[in-house]
CSV table of C-alpha atoms in Angstrom, one decimal:
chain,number,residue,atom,x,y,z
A,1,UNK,CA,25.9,40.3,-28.6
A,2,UNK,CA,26.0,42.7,-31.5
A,3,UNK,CA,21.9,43.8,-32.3
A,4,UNK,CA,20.5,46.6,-34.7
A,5,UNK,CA,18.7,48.7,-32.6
A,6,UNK,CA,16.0,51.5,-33.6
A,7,UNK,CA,16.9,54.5,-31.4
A,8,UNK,CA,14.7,57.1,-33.2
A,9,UNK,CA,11.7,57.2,-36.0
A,10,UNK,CA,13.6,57.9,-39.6
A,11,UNK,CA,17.1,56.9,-38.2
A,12,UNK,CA,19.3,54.4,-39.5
A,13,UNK,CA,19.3,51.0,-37.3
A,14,UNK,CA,22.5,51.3,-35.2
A,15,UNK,CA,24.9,48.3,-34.5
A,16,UNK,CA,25.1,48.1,-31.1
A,17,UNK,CA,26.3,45.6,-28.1
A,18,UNK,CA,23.0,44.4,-26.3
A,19,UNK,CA,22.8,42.0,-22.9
A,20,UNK,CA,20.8,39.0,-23.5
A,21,UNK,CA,18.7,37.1,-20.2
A,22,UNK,CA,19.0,33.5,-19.5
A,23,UNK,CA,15.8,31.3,-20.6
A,24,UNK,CA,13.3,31.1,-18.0
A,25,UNK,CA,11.2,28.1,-17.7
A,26,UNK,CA,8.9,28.4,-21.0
A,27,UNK,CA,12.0,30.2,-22.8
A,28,UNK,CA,14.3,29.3,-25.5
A,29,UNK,CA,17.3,30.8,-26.4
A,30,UNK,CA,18.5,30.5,-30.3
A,31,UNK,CA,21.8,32.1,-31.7
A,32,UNK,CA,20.2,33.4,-34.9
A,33,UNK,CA,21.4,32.2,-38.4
A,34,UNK,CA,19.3,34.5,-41.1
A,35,UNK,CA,17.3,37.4,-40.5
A,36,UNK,CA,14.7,38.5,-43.5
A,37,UNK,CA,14.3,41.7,-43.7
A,38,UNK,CA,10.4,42.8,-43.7
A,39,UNK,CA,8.8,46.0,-44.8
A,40,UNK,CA,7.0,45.6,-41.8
A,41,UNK,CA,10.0,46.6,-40.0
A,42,UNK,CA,9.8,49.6,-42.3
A,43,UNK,CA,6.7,50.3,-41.1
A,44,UNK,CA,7.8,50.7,-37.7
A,45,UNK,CA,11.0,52.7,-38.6
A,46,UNK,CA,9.4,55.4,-40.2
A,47,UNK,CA,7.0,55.9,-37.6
A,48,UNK,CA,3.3,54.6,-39.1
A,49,UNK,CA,3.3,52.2,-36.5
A,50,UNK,CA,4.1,53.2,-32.7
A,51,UNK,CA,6.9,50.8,-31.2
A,52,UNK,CA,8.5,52.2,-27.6
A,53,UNK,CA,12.3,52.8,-28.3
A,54,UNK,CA,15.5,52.1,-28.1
A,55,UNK,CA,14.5,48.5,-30.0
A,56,UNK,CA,16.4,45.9,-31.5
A,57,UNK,CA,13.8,45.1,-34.6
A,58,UNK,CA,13.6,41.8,-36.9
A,59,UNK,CA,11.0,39.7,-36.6
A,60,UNK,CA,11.5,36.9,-40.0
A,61,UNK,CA,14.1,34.4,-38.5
A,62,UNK,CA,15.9,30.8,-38.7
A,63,UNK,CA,18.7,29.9,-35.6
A,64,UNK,CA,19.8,26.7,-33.5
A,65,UNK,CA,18.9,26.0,-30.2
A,66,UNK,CA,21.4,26.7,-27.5
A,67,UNK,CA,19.2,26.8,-24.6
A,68,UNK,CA,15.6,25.8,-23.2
A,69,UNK,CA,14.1,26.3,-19.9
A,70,UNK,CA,13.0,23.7,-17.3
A,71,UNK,CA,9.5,23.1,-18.9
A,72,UNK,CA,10.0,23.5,-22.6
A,73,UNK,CA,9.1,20.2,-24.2
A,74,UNK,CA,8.6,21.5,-27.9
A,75,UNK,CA,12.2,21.8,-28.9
A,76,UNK,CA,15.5,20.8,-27.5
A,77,UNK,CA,19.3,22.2,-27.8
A,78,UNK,CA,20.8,21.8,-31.3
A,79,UNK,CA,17.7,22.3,-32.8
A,80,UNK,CA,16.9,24.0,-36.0
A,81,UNK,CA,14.2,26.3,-35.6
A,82,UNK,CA,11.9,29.1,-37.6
A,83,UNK,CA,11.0,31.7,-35.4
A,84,UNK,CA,7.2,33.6,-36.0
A,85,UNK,CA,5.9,36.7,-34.6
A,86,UNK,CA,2.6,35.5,-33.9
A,87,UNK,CA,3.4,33.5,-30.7
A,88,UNK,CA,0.6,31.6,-29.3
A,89,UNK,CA,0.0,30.5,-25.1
A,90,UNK,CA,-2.1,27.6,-26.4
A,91,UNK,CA,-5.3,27.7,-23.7
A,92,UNK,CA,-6.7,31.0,-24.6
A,93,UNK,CA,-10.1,30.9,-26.6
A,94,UNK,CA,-8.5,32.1,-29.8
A,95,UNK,CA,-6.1,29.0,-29.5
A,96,UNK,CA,-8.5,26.4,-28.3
A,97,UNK,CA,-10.5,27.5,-31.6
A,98,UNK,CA,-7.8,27.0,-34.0
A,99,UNK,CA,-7.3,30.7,-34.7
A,100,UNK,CA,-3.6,30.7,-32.8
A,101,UNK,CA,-2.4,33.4,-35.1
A,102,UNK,CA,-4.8,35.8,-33.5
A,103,UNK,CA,-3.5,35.1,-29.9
A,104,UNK,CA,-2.3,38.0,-27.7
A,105,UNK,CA,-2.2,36.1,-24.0
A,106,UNK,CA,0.7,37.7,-22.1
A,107,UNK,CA,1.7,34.7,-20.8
A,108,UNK,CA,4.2,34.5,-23.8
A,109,UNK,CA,6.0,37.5,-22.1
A,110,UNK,CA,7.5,38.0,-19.0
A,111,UNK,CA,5.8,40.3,-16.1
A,112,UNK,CA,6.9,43.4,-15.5
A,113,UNK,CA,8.3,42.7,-12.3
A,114,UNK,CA,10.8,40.0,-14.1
A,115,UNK,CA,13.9,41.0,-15.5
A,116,UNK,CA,13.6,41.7,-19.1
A,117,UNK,CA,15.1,39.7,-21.7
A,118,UNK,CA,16.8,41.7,-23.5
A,119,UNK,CA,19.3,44.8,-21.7
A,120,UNK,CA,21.2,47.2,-22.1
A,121,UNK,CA,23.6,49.3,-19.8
A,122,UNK,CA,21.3,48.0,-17.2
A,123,UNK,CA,18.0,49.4,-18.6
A,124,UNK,CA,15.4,46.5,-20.1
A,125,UNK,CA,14.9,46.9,-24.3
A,126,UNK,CA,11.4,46.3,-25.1
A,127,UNK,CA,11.2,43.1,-27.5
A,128,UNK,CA,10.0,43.5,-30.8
A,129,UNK,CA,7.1,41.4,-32.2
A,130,UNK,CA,8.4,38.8,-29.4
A,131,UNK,CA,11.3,38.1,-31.2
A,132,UNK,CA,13.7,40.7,-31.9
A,133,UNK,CA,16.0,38.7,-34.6
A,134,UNK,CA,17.9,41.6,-36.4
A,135,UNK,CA,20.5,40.2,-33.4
A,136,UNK,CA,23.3,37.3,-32.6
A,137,UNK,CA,21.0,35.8,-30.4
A,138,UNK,CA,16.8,35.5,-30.0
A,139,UNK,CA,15.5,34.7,-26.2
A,140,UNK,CA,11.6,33.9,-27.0
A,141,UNK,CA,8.8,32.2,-25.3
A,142,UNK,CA,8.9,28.2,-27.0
A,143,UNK,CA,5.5,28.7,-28.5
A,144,UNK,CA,7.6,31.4,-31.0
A,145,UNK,CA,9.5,28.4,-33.1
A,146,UNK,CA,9.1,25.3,-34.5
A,147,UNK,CA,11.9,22.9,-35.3
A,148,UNK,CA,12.1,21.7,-39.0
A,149,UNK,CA,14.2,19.5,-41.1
A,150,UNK,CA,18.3,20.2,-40.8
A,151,UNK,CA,18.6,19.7,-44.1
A,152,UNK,CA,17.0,22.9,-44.9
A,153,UNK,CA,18.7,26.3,-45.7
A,154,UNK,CA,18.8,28.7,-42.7
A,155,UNK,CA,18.2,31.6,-45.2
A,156,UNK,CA,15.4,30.8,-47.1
A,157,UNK,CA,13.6,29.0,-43.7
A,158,UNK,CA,13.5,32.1,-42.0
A,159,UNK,CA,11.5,33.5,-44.8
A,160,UNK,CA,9.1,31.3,-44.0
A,161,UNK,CA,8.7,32.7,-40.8
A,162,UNK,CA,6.8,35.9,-41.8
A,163,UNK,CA,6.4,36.4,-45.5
A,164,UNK,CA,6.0,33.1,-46.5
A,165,UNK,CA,3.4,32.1,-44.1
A,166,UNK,CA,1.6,35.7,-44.4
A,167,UNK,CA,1.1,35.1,-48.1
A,168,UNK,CA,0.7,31.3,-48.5
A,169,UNK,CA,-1.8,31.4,-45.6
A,170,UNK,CA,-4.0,34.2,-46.5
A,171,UNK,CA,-4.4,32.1,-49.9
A,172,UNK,CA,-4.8,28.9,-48.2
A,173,UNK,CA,-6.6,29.6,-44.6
A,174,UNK,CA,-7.7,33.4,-44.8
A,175,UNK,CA,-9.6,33.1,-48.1
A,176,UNK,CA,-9.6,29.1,-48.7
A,177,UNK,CA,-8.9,29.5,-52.7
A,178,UNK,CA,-10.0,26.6,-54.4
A,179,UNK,CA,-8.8,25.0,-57.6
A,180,UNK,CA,-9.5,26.7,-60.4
A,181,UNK,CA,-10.5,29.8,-58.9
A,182,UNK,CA,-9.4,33.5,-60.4
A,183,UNK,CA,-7.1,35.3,-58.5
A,184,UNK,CA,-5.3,38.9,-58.0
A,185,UNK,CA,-2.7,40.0,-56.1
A,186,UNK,CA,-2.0,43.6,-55.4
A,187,UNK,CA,2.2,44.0,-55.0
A,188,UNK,CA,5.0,41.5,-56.0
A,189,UNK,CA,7.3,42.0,-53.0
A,190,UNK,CA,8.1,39.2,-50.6
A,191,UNK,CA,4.1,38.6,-49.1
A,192,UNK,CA,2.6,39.4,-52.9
A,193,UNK,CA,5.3,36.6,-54.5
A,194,UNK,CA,4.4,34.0,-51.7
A,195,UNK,CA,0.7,34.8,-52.3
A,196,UNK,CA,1.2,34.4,-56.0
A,197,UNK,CA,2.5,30.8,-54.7
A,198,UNK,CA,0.0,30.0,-52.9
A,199,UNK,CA,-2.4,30.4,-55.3
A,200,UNK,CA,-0.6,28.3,-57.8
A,201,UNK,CA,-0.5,25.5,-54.8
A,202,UNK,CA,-4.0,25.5,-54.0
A,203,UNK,CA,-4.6,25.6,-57.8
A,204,UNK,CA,-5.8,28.5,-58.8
A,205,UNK,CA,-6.8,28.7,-62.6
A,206,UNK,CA,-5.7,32.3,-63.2
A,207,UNK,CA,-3.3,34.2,-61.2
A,208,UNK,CA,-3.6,37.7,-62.2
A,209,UNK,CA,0.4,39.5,-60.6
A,210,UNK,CA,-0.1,43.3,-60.5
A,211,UNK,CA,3.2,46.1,-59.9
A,212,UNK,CA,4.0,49.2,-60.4
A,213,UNK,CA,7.3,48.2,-61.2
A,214,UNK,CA,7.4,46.2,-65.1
A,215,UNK,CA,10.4,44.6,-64.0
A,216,UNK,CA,8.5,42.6,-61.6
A,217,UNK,CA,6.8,40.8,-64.2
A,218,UNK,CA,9.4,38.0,-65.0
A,219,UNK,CA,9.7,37.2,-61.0
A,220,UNK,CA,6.1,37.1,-60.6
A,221,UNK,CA,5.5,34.6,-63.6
A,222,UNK,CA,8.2,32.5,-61.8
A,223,UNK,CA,6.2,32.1,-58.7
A,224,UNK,CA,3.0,31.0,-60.6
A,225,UNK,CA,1.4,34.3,-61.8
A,226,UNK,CA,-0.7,33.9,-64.8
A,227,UNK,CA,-1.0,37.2,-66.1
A,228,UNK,CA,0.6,40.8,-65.2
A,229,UNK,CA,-0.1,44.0,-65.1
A,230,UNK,CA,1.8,47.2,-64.7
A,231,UNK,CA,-0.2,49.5,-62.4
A,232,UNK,CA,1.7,52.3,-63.2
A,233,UNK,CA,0.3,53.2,-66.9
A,234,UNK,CA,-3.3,50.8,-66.6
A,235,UNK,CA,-6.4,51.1,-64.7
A,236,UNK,CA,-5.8,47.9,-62.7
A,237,UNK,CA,-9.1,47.4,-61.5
A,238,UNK,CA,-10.6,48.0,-64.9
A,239,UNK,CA,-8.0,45.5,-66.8
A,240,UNK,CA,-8.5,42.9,-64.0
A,241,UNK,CA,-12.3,42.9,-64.6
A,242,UNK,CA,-11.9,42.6,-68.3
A,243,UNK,CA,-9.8,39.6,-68.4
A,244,UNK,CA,-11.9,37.8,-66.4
A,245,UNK,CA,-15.0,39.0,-67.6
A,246,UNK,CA,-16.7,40.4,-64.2
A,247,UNK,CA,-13.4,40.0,-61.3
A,248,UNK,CA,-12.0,37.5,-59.3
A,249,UNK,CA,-12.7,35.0,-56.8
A,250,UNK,CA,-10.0,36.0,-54.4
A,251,UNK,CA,-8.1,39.5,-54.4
A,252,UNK,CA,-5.0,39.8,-52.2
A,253,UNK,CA,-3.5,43.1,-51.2
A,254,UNK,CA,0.4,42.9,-50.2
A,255,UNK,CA,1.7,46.6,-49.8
A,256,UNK,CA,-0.4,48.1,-47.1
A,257,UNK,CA,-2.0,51.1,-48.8
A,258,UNK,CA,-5.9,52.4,-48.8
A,259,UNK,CA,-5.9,53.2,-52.4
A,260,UNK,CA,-5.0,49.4,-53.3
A,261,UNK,CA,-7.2,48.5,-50.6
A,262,UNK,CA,-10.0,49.8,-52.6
A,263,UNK,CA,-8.9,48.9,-55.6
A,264,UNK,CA,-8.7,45.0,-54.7
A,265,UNK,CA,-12.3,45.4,-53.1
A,266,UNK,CA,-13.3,46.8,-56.6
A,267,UNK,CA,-11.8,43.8,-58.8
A,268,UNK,CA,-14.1,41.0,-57.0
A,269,UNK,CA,-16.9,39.5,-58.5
A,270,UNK,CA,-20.4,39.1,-57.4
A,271,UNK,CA,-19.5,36.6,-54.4
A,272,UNK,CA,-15.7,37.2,-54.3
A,273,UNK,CA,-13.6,38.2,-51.3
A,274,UNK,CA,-11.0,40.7,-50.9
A,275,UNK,CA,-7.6,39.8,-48.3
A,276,UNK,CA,-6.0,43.1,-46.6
A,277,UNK,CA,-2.3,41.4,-46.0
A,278,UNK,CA,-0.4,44.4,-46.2
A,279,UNK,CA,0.0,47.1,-43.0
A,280,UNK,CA,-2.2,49.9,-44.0
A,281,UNK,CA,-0.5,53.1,-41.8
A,282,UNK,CA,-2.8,53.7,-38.4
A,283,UNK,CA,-4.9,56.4,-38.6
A,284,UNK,CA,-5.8,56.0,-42.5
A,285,UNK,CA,-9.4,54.6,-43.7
A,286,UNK,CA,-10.7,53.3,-47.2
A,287,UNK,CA,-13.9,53.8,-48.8
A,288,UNK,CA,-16.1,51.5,-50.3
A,289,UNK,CA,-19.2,51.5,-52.4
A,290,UNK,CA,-22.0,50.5,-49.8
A,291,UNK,CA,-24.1,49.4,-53.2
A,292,UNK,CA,-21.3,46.5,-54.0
A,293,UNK,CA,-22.2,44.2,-50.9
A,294,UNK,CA,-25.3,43.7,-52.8
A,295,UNK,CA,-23.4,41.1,-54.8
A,296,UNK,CA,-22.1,39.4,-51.8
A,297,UNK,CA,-18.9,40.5,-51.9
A,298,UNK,CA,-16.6,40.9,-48.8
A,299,UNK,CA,-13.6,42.2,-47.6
A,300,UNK,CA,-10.9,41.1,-44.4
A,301,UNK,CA,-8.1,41.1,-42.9
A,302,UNK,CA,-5.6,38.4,-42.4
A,303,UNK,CA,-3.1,38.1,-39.7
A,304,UNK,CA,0.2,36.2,-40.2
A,305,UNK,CA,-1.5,34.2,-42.9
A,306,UNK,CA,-4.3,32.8,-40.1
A,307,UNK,CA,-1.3,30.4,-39.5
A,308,UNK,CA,-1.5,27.2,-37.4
A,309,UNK,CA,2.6,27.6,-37.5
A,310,UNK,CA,3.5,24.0,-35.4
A,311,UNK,CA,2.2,22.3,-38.2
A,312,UNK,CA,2.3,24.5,-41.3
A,313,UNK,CA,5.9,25.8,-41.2
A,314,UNK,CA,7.3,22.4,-41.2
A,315,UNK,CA,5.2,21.4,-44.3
A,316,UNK,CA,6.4,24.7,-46.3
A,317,UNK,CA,10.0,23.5,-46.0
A,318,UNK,CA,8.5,20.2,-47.2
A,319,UNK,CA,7.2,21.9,-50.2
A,320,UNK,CA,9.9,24.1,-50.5
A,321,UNK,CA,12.3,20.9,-50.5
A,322,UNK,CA,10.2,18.6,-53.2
A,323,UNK,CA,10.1,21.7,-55.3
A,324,UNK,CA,6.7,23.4,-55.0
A,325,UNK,CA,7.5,26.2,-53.1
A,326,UNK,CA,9.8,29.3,-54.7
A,327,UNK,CA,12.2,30.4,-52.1
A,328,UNK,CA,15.7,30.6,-54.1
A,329,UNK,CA,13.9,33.4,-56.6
A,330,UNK,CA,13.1,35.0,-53.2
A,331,UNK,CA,16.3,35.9,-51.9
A,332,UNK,CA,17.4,38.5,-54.0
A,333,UNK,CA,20.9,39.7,-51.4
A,334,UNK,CA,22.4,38.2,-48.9
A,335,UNK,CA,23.9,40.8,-46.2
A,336,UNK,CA,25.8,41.1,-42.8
A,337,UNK,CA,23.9,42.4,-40.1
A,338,UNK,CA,26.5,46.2,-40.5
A,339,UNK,CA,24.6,45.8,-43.4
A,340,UNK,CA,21.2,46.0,-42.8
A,341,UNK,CA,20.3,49.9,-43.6
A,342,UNK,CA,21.1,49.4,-47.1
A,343,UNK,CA,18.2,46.7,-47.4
A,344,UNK,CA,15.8,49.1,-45.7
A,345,UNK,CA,17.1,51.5,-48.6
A,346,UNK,CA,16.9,49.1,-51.7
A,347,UNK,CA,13.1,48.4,-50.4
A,348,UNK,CA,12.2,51.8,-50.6
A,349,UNK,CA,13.4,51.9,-54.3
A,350,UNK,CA,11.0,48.2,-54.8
A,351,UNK,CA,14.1,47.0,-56.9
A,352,UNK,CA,14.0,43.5,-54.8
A,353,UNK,CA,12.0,40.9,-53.5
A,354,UNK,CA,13.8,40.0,-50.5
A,355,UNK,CA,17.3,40.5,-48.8
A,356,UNK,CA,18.6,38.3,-45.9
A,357,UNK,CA,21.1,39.2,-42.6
A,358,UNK,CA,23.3,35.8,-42.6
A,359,UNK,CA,24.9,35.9,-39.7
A,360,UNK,CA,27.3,33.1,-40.1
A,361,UNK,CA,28.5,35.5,-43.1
């Protein structure tokens, strides 16, 4: 099968022919449809996140069934299926508590005596994020998909699979906004937009969008934003605590950076609670005024949205399908997979919300 593989940090992806495994008992194996493409892969491409190489990256997917193994009873062949990262054994403590999103059991992998599934030339490619989806085909353990509605589109489904869920969820489960809270969200790319409606789901009263890019400000008023402000020529923490007269309830960072970190820390209230969404680079810290946790405020992370992805990803295509959920504004291209460098290029830039690898293209 033709995969984009990562050979070396700050490379182009190269196309490549890859060897795909069978399915082994707890294993399906799904000729991939669409393919978002993430910054998180960016991440990974330019090095501030280790990953061992050669790798075939992707991990925001929608594909069919073609295969299961002897024991999967979750899905079936001819299924359509969103794929997530965040795959989950089921009997660990973390799942038995409902936090499945924060799993890391390795019996969703094979052992390292078993063959690998993906290969090439012989030697085993290490899968990414469990899925690997920038590729013709995914081979993944069944507690990685969920089968949804046929009727849905396979390129806006697979952005349900990472940005979609990371945003929505941190809104929904991570922070639990209730209606008529205030709001901020720190970045209008993919995981900002799907915060921003989120918010606007769980009814939030204000919805304050914030960019350094102005053009942003028309997409983010589609999703539900409120208000917007351009970071690049305001204080953003000062303007957010003047509209609302003392912060927000909720602040959401989506671009992975300790400045904006901070600054979505400093926008809260007394009582309010900052979400970390975006991958801040390993190695870097933030700083934080010891005096402001006086006023109860707090600050977290949130993983994959703190998704319980069985049940929520087929009630986002739901809402996406009545209506209440924004997917068509998020695809901004739709690309081959030969393609797929000159996405990672126009995300650098921040000229687009999303682009998609159809593969049926």
């Amino acid at each position: 099968m033709k995969a984009a593989v990562l050979r070396e940090v700050g490379k182009p992806l190269q196309i490549e022919d890859v060897q795909i495994n069978k399915p082994g008992p707890h294993e399906v194996l799904i000729r991939t449809m669409a393919a978002g493409v993430c910054h998180s892969d960016l991440h990974f491409i330019e090095g501030s996140y280790p990953h061992p190489l050669p790798a075939v990256l992707g991990h925001e997917s929608a594909g069919i069934v073609e295969q299961v193994g002897s024991e999967v009873r979750t899905v079936k062949p001819g299924d359509h299926v969103i794929t997530c990262l965040s795959a989950y054994c089921g009997h660990c403590e973390s799942c038995l508590t409902g936090h499945m999103s924060l799993c890391v059991s390795p019996d969703t992998k094979r052992d390292k005596d078993d063959e690998p599934r993906l290969m090439q030339n012989g030697v085993g490619l290490p899968q990414f994020l469990n899925l690997s989806s920038f590729a013709e085909q995914m081979l993944i353990h069944e507690h990685a998909c969920v089968a949804i509605r046929k009727d849905m589109p396979f390129d806006r489904a697979a952005l349900i699979g990472c940005s979609v869920t990371t945003g929505v969820g941190a809104v929904i489960h991570t922070s639990n906004v209730r209606p008529g809270e205030t709001v901020a969200v720190i970045g209008c790319g993919g995981v900002g937009l799907s915060a921003i409606n989120g918010a606007a789901i769980a009814g939030a009263g204000r919805i304050i969008a914030i960019d350094m890019v102005p053009g942003k400000e028309n997409l983010a008023m589609a999703f539900g934003a409120t208000d917007f402000i351009c970071a690049a020529d305001t204080d953003a923490v000062k303007a957010v605590i003047e509209m609302t007269k003392g912060g927000v309830h909720h602040a959401f960072e989506a671009i992975g950076l300790s400045k904006t970190a901070e600054q979505a820390f400093n926008m809260l209230r007394r009582g309010g609670t900052a979400n970390i969404i975006g991958m801040i680079p390993v190695g870097q810290s933030i700083s934080l005024m010891g005096a402001a946790f006086l006023g109860e405020k707090r600050i977290q992370g949130s993983m994959m949205g703190s998704n319980r992805f069985p049940v929520d990803m087929p009630r986002l295509v739901d809402f996406y399908m009545s209506g209440r959920l924004k997917l068509d504004d998020l695809v901004s291209r739709r690309l081959k997979l030969e393609q797929v460098n000159e996405a990672f290029d126009e995300m650098k830039r921040g000229e687009i919300a999303r682009s998609v690898i159809v593969f049926d293209a």
